[in-house]
Coordinates of C-alpha atoms in Angstrom, one line a residue:
M118 CA 8.0 -47.6 -39.3
K119 CA 8.0 -48.3 -35.6
D120 CA 11.7 -47.4 -35.4
V121 CA 11.1 -44.1 -37.2
L122 CA 8.3 -43.2 -34.7
H123 CA 10.6 -44.0 -31.8
Q124 CA 13.3 -41.8 -33.3
L125 CA 10.8 -38.9 -33.7
V126 CA 9.6 -39.3 -30.1
A127 CA 13.2 -39.3 -28.8
A128 CA 14.0 -36.2 -30.9
V129 CA 11.0 -34.4 -29.5
K130 CA 11.9 -35.4 -25.9
T131 CA 15.5 -34.1 -26.5
D132 CA 14.3 -30.8 -28.0
S133 CA 11.7 -30.4 -25.2
R134 CA 14.3 -30.8 -22.5
N135 CA 16.6 -28.3 -24.2
L136 CA 13.8 -25.7 -24.6
A137 CA 12.5 -26.4 -21.1
G138 CA 16.0 -25.9 -19.7
R139 CA 16.1 -22.5 -21.4
L140 CA 12.7 -21.6 -19.9
G141 CA 13.8 -22.7 -16.5
R142 CA 11.2 -25.4 -15.9
K143 CA 10.2 -29.0 -16.7
A144 CA 8.1 -29.9 -19.7
G145 CA 6.3 -33.0 -20.7
L146 CA 6.1 -34.7 -24.0
H147 CA 2.5 -33.6 -24.7
E148 CA 3.5 -30.0 -24.1
A149 CA 6.5 -30.3 -26.4
L150 CA 4.3 -31.8 -29.1
G151 CA 2.1 -28.7 -28.8
W152 CA 5.1 -26.4 -29.3
I153 CA 5.6 -27.9 -32.7
G154 CA 1.9 -28.1 -33.6
I155 CA 1.3 -31.8 -33.2
E156 CA -2.4 -32.5 -32.3
N157 CA -1.8 -34.2 -29.0
G158 CA 0.1 -31.2 -27.6
R159 CA -1.4 -29.5 -24.6
S160 CA -1.7 -26.2 -26.5
F161 CA -4.0 -27.9 -29.2
N162 CA -7.6 -27.2 -28.3
V163 CA -11.1 -27.1 -29.8
E164 CA -11.6 -24.9 -32.8
I165 CA -14.9 -23.0 -33.2
E166 CA -16.7 -22.6 -36.5
N167 CA -20.3 -21.5 -37.3
V168 CA -21.4 -21.3 -33.7
S169 CA -23.7 -18.5 -32.8
I170 CA -22.9 -16.9 -29.4
D171 CA -25.7 -14.9 -27.9
A172 CA -23.8 -11.9 -26.4
T173 CA -23.5 -8.2 -26.8
I174 CA -20.3 -7.5 -24.8
V175 CA -17.1 -9.5 -24.9
V176 CA -14.7 -9.3 -22.0
Y177 CA -11.3 -10.2 -23.5
F178 CA -8.6 -11.8 -21.4
G179 CA -5.5 -13.3 -23.1
D180 CA -3.2 -14.0 -20.1
E181 CA -2.2 -16.8 -17.9
P182 CA -3.8 -17.7 -14.5
D183 CA -1.2 -15.7 -12.5
K184 CA -2.7 -12.5 -13.9
M185 CA -6.3 -13.6 -13.4
Y186 CA -6.7 -11.2 -10.3
Q187 CA -6.9 -8.4 -12.9
L188 CA -10.2 -9.8 -14.1
L189 CA -11.5 -11.2 -10.8
Q190 CA -12.1 -7.7 -9.3
W191 CA -14.4 -6.8 -12.3
L192 CA -16.6 -9.9 -12.0
P193 CA -19.3 -8.5 -9.7
I194 CA -19.7 -5.4 -12.0
L195 CA -19.7 -7.6 -15.1
E196 CA -22.3 -9.9 -13.5
Q197 CA -24.5 -6.8 -13.0
L198 CA -23.9 -5.7 -16.5
H199 CA -24.9 -9.2 -17.7
E200 CA -28.4 -8.6 -16.3
S201 CA -29.0 -5.9 -19.0
Y202 CA -26.6 -6.9 -21.8
R203 CA -25.4 -10.4 -22.6
V204 CA -21.8 -10.6 -21.5
V205 CA -19.4 -13.4 -22.4
L206 CA -15.8 -13.9 -21.1
L207 CA -13.3 -14.7 -23.8
F208 CA -10.0 -16.4 -23.0
R209 CA -6.9 -17.2 -25.0
D210 CA -5.2 -19.4 -22.4
V211 CA -7.0 -22.6 -21.6
A212 CA -5.7 -22.9 -18.0
T213 CA -7.2 -19.5 -17.2
F214 CA -10.4 -20.5 -19.0
R215 CA -10.7 -23.6 -16.8
Q216 CA -9.9 -21.8 -13.5
I217 CA -12.4 -18.9 -14.0
R218 CA -15.4 -21.3 -13.5
R219 CA -14.6 -21.3 -9.8
H220 CA -15.4 -17.6 -9.6
T221 CA -18.4 -16.8 -11.8
E222 CA -21.3 -18.3 -13.7
L223 CA -20.9 -15.8 -16.6
P224 CA -20.8 -17.5 -20.0
R225 CA -17.2 -18.1 -21.1
M226 CA -15.3 -19.4 -24.1
F227 CA -11.7 -20.2 -25.1
V228 CA -10.3 -19.4 -28.6
R229 CA -6.8 -20.4 -29.4
R230 CA -6.2 -19.3 -33.0
F231 CA -6.2 -15.7 -34.2
S232 CA -8.1 -16.6 -37.3
S233 CA -10.8 -18.3 -35.2
L234 CA -11.0 -15.2 -33.1
M235 CA -11.6 -12.9 -36.1
D236 CA -14.2 -15.3 -37.5
L237 CA -15.9 -15.4 -34.1
Y238 CA -16.1 -11.6 -34.0
E239 CA -17.2 -11.3 -37.6
D240 CA -19.9 -13.9 -37.6
N241 CA -21.6 -12.9 -34.3
Q242 CA -23.4 -9.9 -33.1
F243 CA -20.9 -8.8 -30.5
Q244 CA -20.9 -5.0 -30.3
L245 CA -18.2 -4.0 -27.7
V246 CA -15.1 -5.5 -26.2
L247 CA -13.7 -4.7 -22.7
Y248 CA -10.0 -5.1 -21.8
V249 CA -8.9 -5.2 -18.2
N250 CA -5.1 -5.0 -18.7
N251 CA -2.3 -3.9 -21.2
S252 CA -1.5 -7.4 -22.4
R253 CA 0.3 -7.7 -25.7
K254 CA -2.4 -10.3 -26.7
N255 CA -5.0 -7.5 -26.7
F256 CA -3.7 -6.4 -30.1
Q257 CA -5.0 -9.5 -31.8
S258 CA -8.5 -8.7 -30.6
L259 CA -8.1 -5.0 -31.5
E260 CA -7.6 -6.1 -35.2
H261 CA -11.4 -6.3 -35.7
P262 CA -12.8 -3.0 -36.8
R263 CA -16.6 -3.4 -36.2
L264 CA -16.6 -3.6 -32.4
V265 CA -16.1 -0.8 -29.9
H266 CA -12.8 -1.5 -28.1
V267 CA -12.8 -0.1 -24.6
H268 CA -9.9 -0.3 -22.1
I269 CA -11.0 -0.3 -18.5
N270 CA -7.8 -1.5 -16.7
H271 CA -7.9 -3.3 -13.3
G272 CA -7.0 -0.5 -10.9
E273 CA -6.0 3.0 -10.2
S274 CA -2.5 3.7 -9.2
D275 CA 0.5 5.9 -10.0
K276 CA 2.6 3.0 -11.3
L277 CA 4.3 3.6 -14.7
S278 CA 2.4 0.7 -16.1
M279 CA -0.9 2.5 -15.6
V280 CA -0.2 4.5 -18.8
S281 CA 0.7 2.6 -21.9
N282 CA 1.3 3.8 -25.4
K283 CA -1.0 1.0 -26.4
A284 CA -3.9 3.2 -25.2
K285 CA -3.8 4.9 -28.6
A286 CA -5.3 1.7 -30.1
Y287 CA -8.5 1.7 -28.2
D288 CA -11.7 3.5 -29.1
R289 CA -12.1 4.7 -25.5
V290 CA -10.1 4.4 -22.2
L291 CA -12.1 4.6 -19.0
V292 CA -10.2 6.2 -16.1
A293 CA -10.9 6.8 -12.4
G294 CA -10.6 10.6 -12.2
P295 CA -8.6 13.8 -12.8
A296 CA -5.3 12.3 -11.6
A297 CA -5.4 9.7 -14.4
I298 CA -6.0 12.3 -17.1
E299 CA -3.0 14.3 -15.8
R300 CA -1.0 11.0 -15.9
Y301 CA -1.8 10.5 -19.6
K302 CA -1.0 14.1 -20.4
A303 CA 2.4 13.8 -18.7
R304 CA 3.4 10.4 -20.1
L305 CA 2.1 10.1 -23.7
I306 CA 3.0 12.1 -26.8
D307 CA 0.4 12.7 -29.6
F308 CA -2.3 10.9 -27.6
D309 CA -5.9 11.9 -28.2
L310 CA -7.1 12.9 -24.8
D311 CA -10.7 12.8 -26.0
K312 CA -10.4 9.0 -25.7
L313 CA -10.3 9.3 -22.0
V314 CA -13.6 9.0 -20.1
I315 CA -13.9 9.5 -16.3
S316 CA -16.0 6.7 -14.8
G317 CA -14.7 6.4 -11.3
R318 CA -13.9 3.0 -9.9
P319 CA -16.9 0.6 -10.2
Q320 CA -15.1 -2.2 -8.4
L321 CA -15.2 -0.1 -5.2
D322 CA -19.0 0.1 -5.3
V323 CA -19.3 -3.6 -4.4
R324 CA -20.2 -4.3 -0.8
F325 CA -18.2 -7.4 0.2
E326 CA -18.8 -9.6 3.2
P327 CA -16.0 -8.9 5.6
T328 CA -13.3 -11.6 5.4
L329 CA -11.3 -10.3 8.3
A330 CA -12.7 -10.6 11.8
A331 CA -13.0 -7.4 13.8
H332 CA -10.7 -7.1 16.8
E333 CA -10.5 -4.9 19.9
K334 CA -6.9 -4.0 19.1
F335 CA -6.0 -1.3 16.5
T336 CA -5.5 -3.3 13.3
V337 CA -2.7 -2.3 10.9
M338 CA -2.3 -4.0 7.5
Y339 CA 0.9 -4.1 5.5
A340 CA 0.1 -4.8 1.9
P341 CA 3.1 -4.7 -0.4
T342 CA 2.8 -4.8 -4.2
W343 CA 4.9 -7.2 -6.4
E344 CA 8.1 -6.3 -8.2
G345 CA 6.7 -5.7 -11.6
E346 CA 7.8 -6.9 -15.0
N347 CA 10.9 -4.7 -15.0
E348 CA 12.8 -2.3 -12.8
D349 CA 10.9 0.8 -14.0
N350 CA 7.7 -0.9 -12.8
N351 CA 9.1 -2.1 -9.6
Y352 CA 7.5 -0.4 -6.6
T353 CA 7.6 -3.1 -4.0
S354 CA 9.0 -2.4 -0.5
I355 CA 9.1 -6.0 0.6
D356 CA 12.7 -6.7 -0.3
C357 CA 14.1 -3.4 1.0
Y358 CA 11.8 -2.3 3.9
G359 CA 9.3 -5.1 4.4
V360 CA 11.0 -6.9 7.3
N361 CA 11.7 -3.6 9.1
I362 CA 8.1 -2.5 8.6
V363 CA 6.6 -5.7 10.1
R364 CA 9.1 -5.7 13.0
A365 CA 8.2 -2.1 13.7
L366 CA 4.4 -2.9 13.7
L367 CA 4.9 -6.0 15.8
S368 CA 6.9 -4.1 18.4
C369 CA 3.8 -2.1 19.2
D370 CA 1.7 -4.0 21.7
D371 CA -1.4 -1.9 20.9
F372 CA -1.5 -3.2 17.3
R373 CA -2.8 -6.3 15.6
V374 CA -0.8 -6.7 12.4
I375 CA -2.2 -8.1 9.1
Y376 CA 0.2 -9.1 6.4
K377 CA -1.5 -9.2 3.0
P378 CA 1.0 -9.4 0.1
H379 CA 0.2 -9.0 -3.6
P380 CA -0.8 -12.4 -5.1
R381 CA 2.3 -12.5 -7.3
I382 CA 4.7 -12.1 -4.3
I383 CA 3.8 -15.6 -3.1
D384 CA 5.4 -17.4 -6.0
S385 CA 8.0 -14.7 -7.0
R386 CA 11.0 -15.8 -8.9
T387 CA 13.0 -12.9 -7.4
S388 CA 15.1 -14.3 -4.6
S389 CA 15.2 -11.1 -2.5
V390 CA 11.4 -10.8 -2.7
R391 CA 10.8 -14.4 -1.9
E392 CA 13.3 -14.4 1.0
S393 CA 11.8 -11.3 2.6
H394 CA 8.3 -12.7 2.2
E395 CA 9.4 -15.9 4.0
R396 CA 11.1 -13.9 6.8
I397 CA 7.9 -11.9 7.3
C398 CA 5.8 -15.0 7.4
A399 CA 8.2 -16.4 10.0
L400 CA 7.9 -13.3 12.1
I401 CA 4.1 -13.6 12.0
D402 CA 4.2 -17.3 12.8
H403 CA 6.5 -16.8 15.7
S404 CA 4.3 -14.1 17.2
R405 CA 1.3 -16.3 16.9
R406 CA 3.0 -19.1 18.8
T407 CA 3.5 -16.7 21.6
G408 CA -0.2 -15.9 21.8
S409 CA -0.7 -12.9 19.5
N410 CA -3.5 -12.3 17.1
H411 CA -1.4 -11.2 14.1
E412 CA -2.4 -12.7 10.8
Y413 CA -1.0 -13.5 7.3
H414 CA -3.3 -13.8 4.4
D415 CA -1.9 -15.3 1.2
S416 CA -5.2 -15.0 -0.7
G417 CA -8.6 -13.3 -0.5
N418 CA -10.0 -10.0 -1.7
V419 CA -8.1 -7.2 0.0
L420 CA -11.1 -4.9 -0.5
A421 CA -13.2 -7.2 1.7
M422 CA -10.7 -6.6 4.5
F423 CA -10.6 -2.8 4.6
D424 CA -13.6 -2.3 6.8
S425 CA -11.9 -4.4 9.5
I426 CA -8.6 -2.6 9.5
D427 CA -7.7 0.8 11.1
A428 CA -4.6 1.8 9.1
L429 CA -2.7 0.7 6.0
V430 CA 1.0 0.6 5.1
A431 CA 1.2 0.2 1.3
D432 CA 3.5 0.8 -1.7
V433 CA 2.8 2.8 -4.8
S434 CA -0.1 0.7 -6.0
S435 CA -3.9 0.5 -6.4
V436 CA -4.3 -0.9 -2.9
G437 CA -3.3 2.4 -1.3
L438 CA -5.6 4.4 -3.5
D439 CA -8.5 2.0 -3.0
F440 CA -8.0 2.4 0.7
L441 CA -7.9 6.2 0.3
Y442 CA -11.2 6.1 -1.6
L443 CA -13.0 3.7 0.8
C444 CA -11.5 4.8 4.1
P445 CA -10.3 8.4 3.8
N446 CA -10.7 8.8 7.6
K447 CA -8.1 6.1 8.3
P448 CA -4.2 6.6 8.4
L449 CA -2.3 5.7 5.3
V450 CA 1.5 5.3 5.0
I451 CA 3.3 4.6 1.7
T452 CA 6.8 3.6 0.8
D453 CA 9.4 5.2 -1.4
R454 CA 11.6 2.4 -2.9
R455 CA 13.7 4.8 -4.9
Q456 CA 14.5 7.2 -2.0
N457 CA 13.7 10.2 -4.2
L458 CA 11.0 12.2 -2.4
P459 CA 10.8 15.1 -5.0
Q460 CA 10.2 12.6 -7.8
L461 CA 7.8 10.6 -5.7
L462 CA 5.7 13.7 -5.0
L463 CA 5.7 14.5 -8.7
D464 CA 4.7 11.0 -9.8
T465 CA 2.6 10.0 -6.8
P466 CA 0.6 13.0 -5.5
V467 CA -0.9 11.0 -2.6
A468 CA 2.6 11.0 -1.1
G469 CA 2.0 14.6 -0.1
A470 CA -1.0 13.5 2.0
C471 CA 0.6 10.8 4.1
N472 CA 3.9 9.8 5.8
V473 CA 6.5 8.2 3.6
I474 CA 8.9 5.4 4.5
S475 CA 12.3 5.4 2.8
A476 CA 15.8 4.1 3.8
R477 CA 16.4 7.2 5.9
E478 CA 13.7 6.2 8.4
L479 CA 14.7 2.5 8.8
S480 CA 16.9 2.9 11.8
S481 CA 14.1 4.6 13.8
L482 CA 11.1 3.0 12.1
H483 CA 10.2 1.0 15.2
T484 CA 9.3 4.3 16.9
L485 CA 8.4 6.4 13.9
L486 CA 5.8 4.1 12.3
P487 CA 3.6 3.5 15.3
S488 CA 3.8 7.3 16.1
W489 CA 2.8 8.3 12.6
I490 CA -0.2 5.9 12.7
K491 CA -1.4 7.0 16.1
S492 CA -1.0 10.7 15.6
D493 CA -2.5 10.7 12.0
D494 CA -1.5 14.2 11.0
F495 CA -2.7 14.0 7.4
S496 CA -6.5 13.5 7.8
E497 CA -7.5 16.8 6.0
E498 CA -4.9 16.3 3.3
R499 CA -6.3 12.8 2.5
L500 CA -9.8 14.2 1.8
D501 CA -8.4 16.7 -0.7
I502 CA -6.2 14.2 -2.5
R503 CA -9.1 11.7 -2.7
S504 CA -11.0 14.3 -4.8
Y505 CA -8.0 14.7 -7.1
Y506 CA -7.8 10.9 -7.8
F507 CA -11.5 10.2 -7.9
G508 CA -13.3 13.5 -8.4
D509 CA -16.5 14.0 -6.4
I510 CA -17.8 10.6 -7.2
R511 CA -19.4 8.9 -4.1
R512 CA -19.5 5.2 -3.5
G513 CA -22.2 3.7 -5.6
E514 CA -22.1 6.2 -8.4
S515 CA -19.2 4.7 -10.4
T516 CA -21.1 1.7 -11.6
E517 CA -24.0 3.8 -12.9
R518 CA -21.5 6.0 -14.8
F519 CA -19.8 2.9 -16.2
F520 CA -23.1 1.5 -17.4
T521 CA -24.1 4.8 -18.9
H522 CA -20.8 5.1 -20.8
I523 CA -21.2 1.6 -22.2
A524 CA -24.8 2.4 -23.4
D525 CA -23.6 5.6 -25.0
L526 CA -20.7 3.9 -26.8
L527 CA -23.1 1.2 -28.1
M528 CA -25.6 3.8 -29.4
D529 CA -22.8 5.8 -31.1
R530 CA -21.4 2.7 -32.8
R531 CA -24.9 1.7 -34.0
K532 CA -25.2 5.0 -35.8
K533 CA -22.0 4.5 -37.6
L534 CA -22.6 0.8 -38.7
P535 CA -24.6 1.5 -41.9
G536 CA -21.4 2.4 -43.7
Y537 CA -19.4 -0.6 -42.4
R538 CA -18.3 -3.2 -45.0
A539 CA -18.4 -6.6 -43.4
W540 CA -15.4 -8.9 -43.9
H541 CA -17.6 -11.8 -44.7
S542 CA -19.8 -10.8 -47.6
A543 CA -22.1 -13.7 -47.0
M544 CA -23.3 -12.0 -43.8
G545 CA -25.1 -9.3 -45.8
D546 CA -26.9 -6.8 -43.6
E547 CA -26.6 -9.0 -40.6
A548 CA -23.4 -7.3 -39.6
N549 CA -25.3 -4.1 -39.2
S550 CA -28.2 -5.4 -37.1
F551 CA -28.4 -5.3 -33.4
P552 CA -30.2 -7.6 -31.0
P553 CA -33.1 -6.1 -29.0
N554 CA -32.1 -3.6 -26.4
R555 CA -32.5 -4.8 -22.8
N556 CA -30.6 -2.1 -20.9
H557 CA -32.6 0.7 -19.2
F558 CA -29.6 3.1 -19.5
Q559 CA -29.6 2.5 -23.3
A560 CA -33.4 2.9 -23.4
Q561 CA -33.0 6.3 -21.7
A562 CA -30.4 7.3 -24.3
E563 CA -32.7 6.4 -27.1
T564 CA -35.5 8.6 -25.8
Q565 CA -33.3 11.7 -25.4

């Protein structure tokens, strides 16, 4: 028997090495056991049965820790929502589940199996599920019909990934403003536009403590995005323009330069991105050794830095639009990776309200970029384009809109539940009952 066990372990080790080699990383025996379903595997975790969870709203997140930034920006708003409705964070990846405790005190749980997820939804009084990204794993959660499924995304940008055909599966899709609606019109066929609800950008209502010290010098941030999951979603400038941008900024003695890359640039597997990032860090490090005040930040909330910077150079990403919303009076420069200005203006309307960096400008960027920033010739255009992206919503109003939309959706679903046939017949009428209302927005809706 002992010989048979040794043979099994040896076989598992061999298979794990082969599979790990194809995945491009090392794997231990415990993880390999998990791949084939043996209990001691790292992917085997606690199952949940017959546990009552006191919550009204589920925030579903199925991805790994490297995408956790998509959820983190929502936490302050979800914590406010939790004061009126019970909110629980639900994870499908145990590493993400364990890491989130560093960032919030919100109730949280981990569910591995699809069957356990469906039982959890059916046997509890959850009413609404929020989704902050377009993960494929969202579709397992969407399987349950009783809850209201609401996509809220994690930013507002002109990236192709902002509009997914998966949007057709949600009950509602909350968007920032008119530009997002036009984006859905242009990129989806046979999509019910009535699903779209303008709610602004609640994450931008949060007043963060500044994490970047103010300085007497004019402070310019370069904040490139990452390279995306595929070339169609690749908007980064770091591998094609990044070093030139930083050199041009460093050449201006009047500037303090802040380099704040997207979190996924730091550990990028794309060699050109990684090499450019390392070269930029070396430039910043060299300048600091000569007595400058330039800085590199590999972590931290970029929104908490905006108040301390005077201009931003960004790619097509949510960072540029967030800066436009919060600081419309400050210069913004964006990049055009594809060197196709007509297409950029079509896909990215903000490009018409700021200077644009492409390959054509690289040879003279050291003089052009400081000049663009100092002259700031697009101040009026930025105010107009801000309204296009965010409507006339002022800072502080998005969160109230968001809460009101949530209340309205809950009330609407409550009216429709009497005809719902529960999956578990033993539940009886419990599936149609709601816990006491604790939200003043919902209370207002009930009295209207």
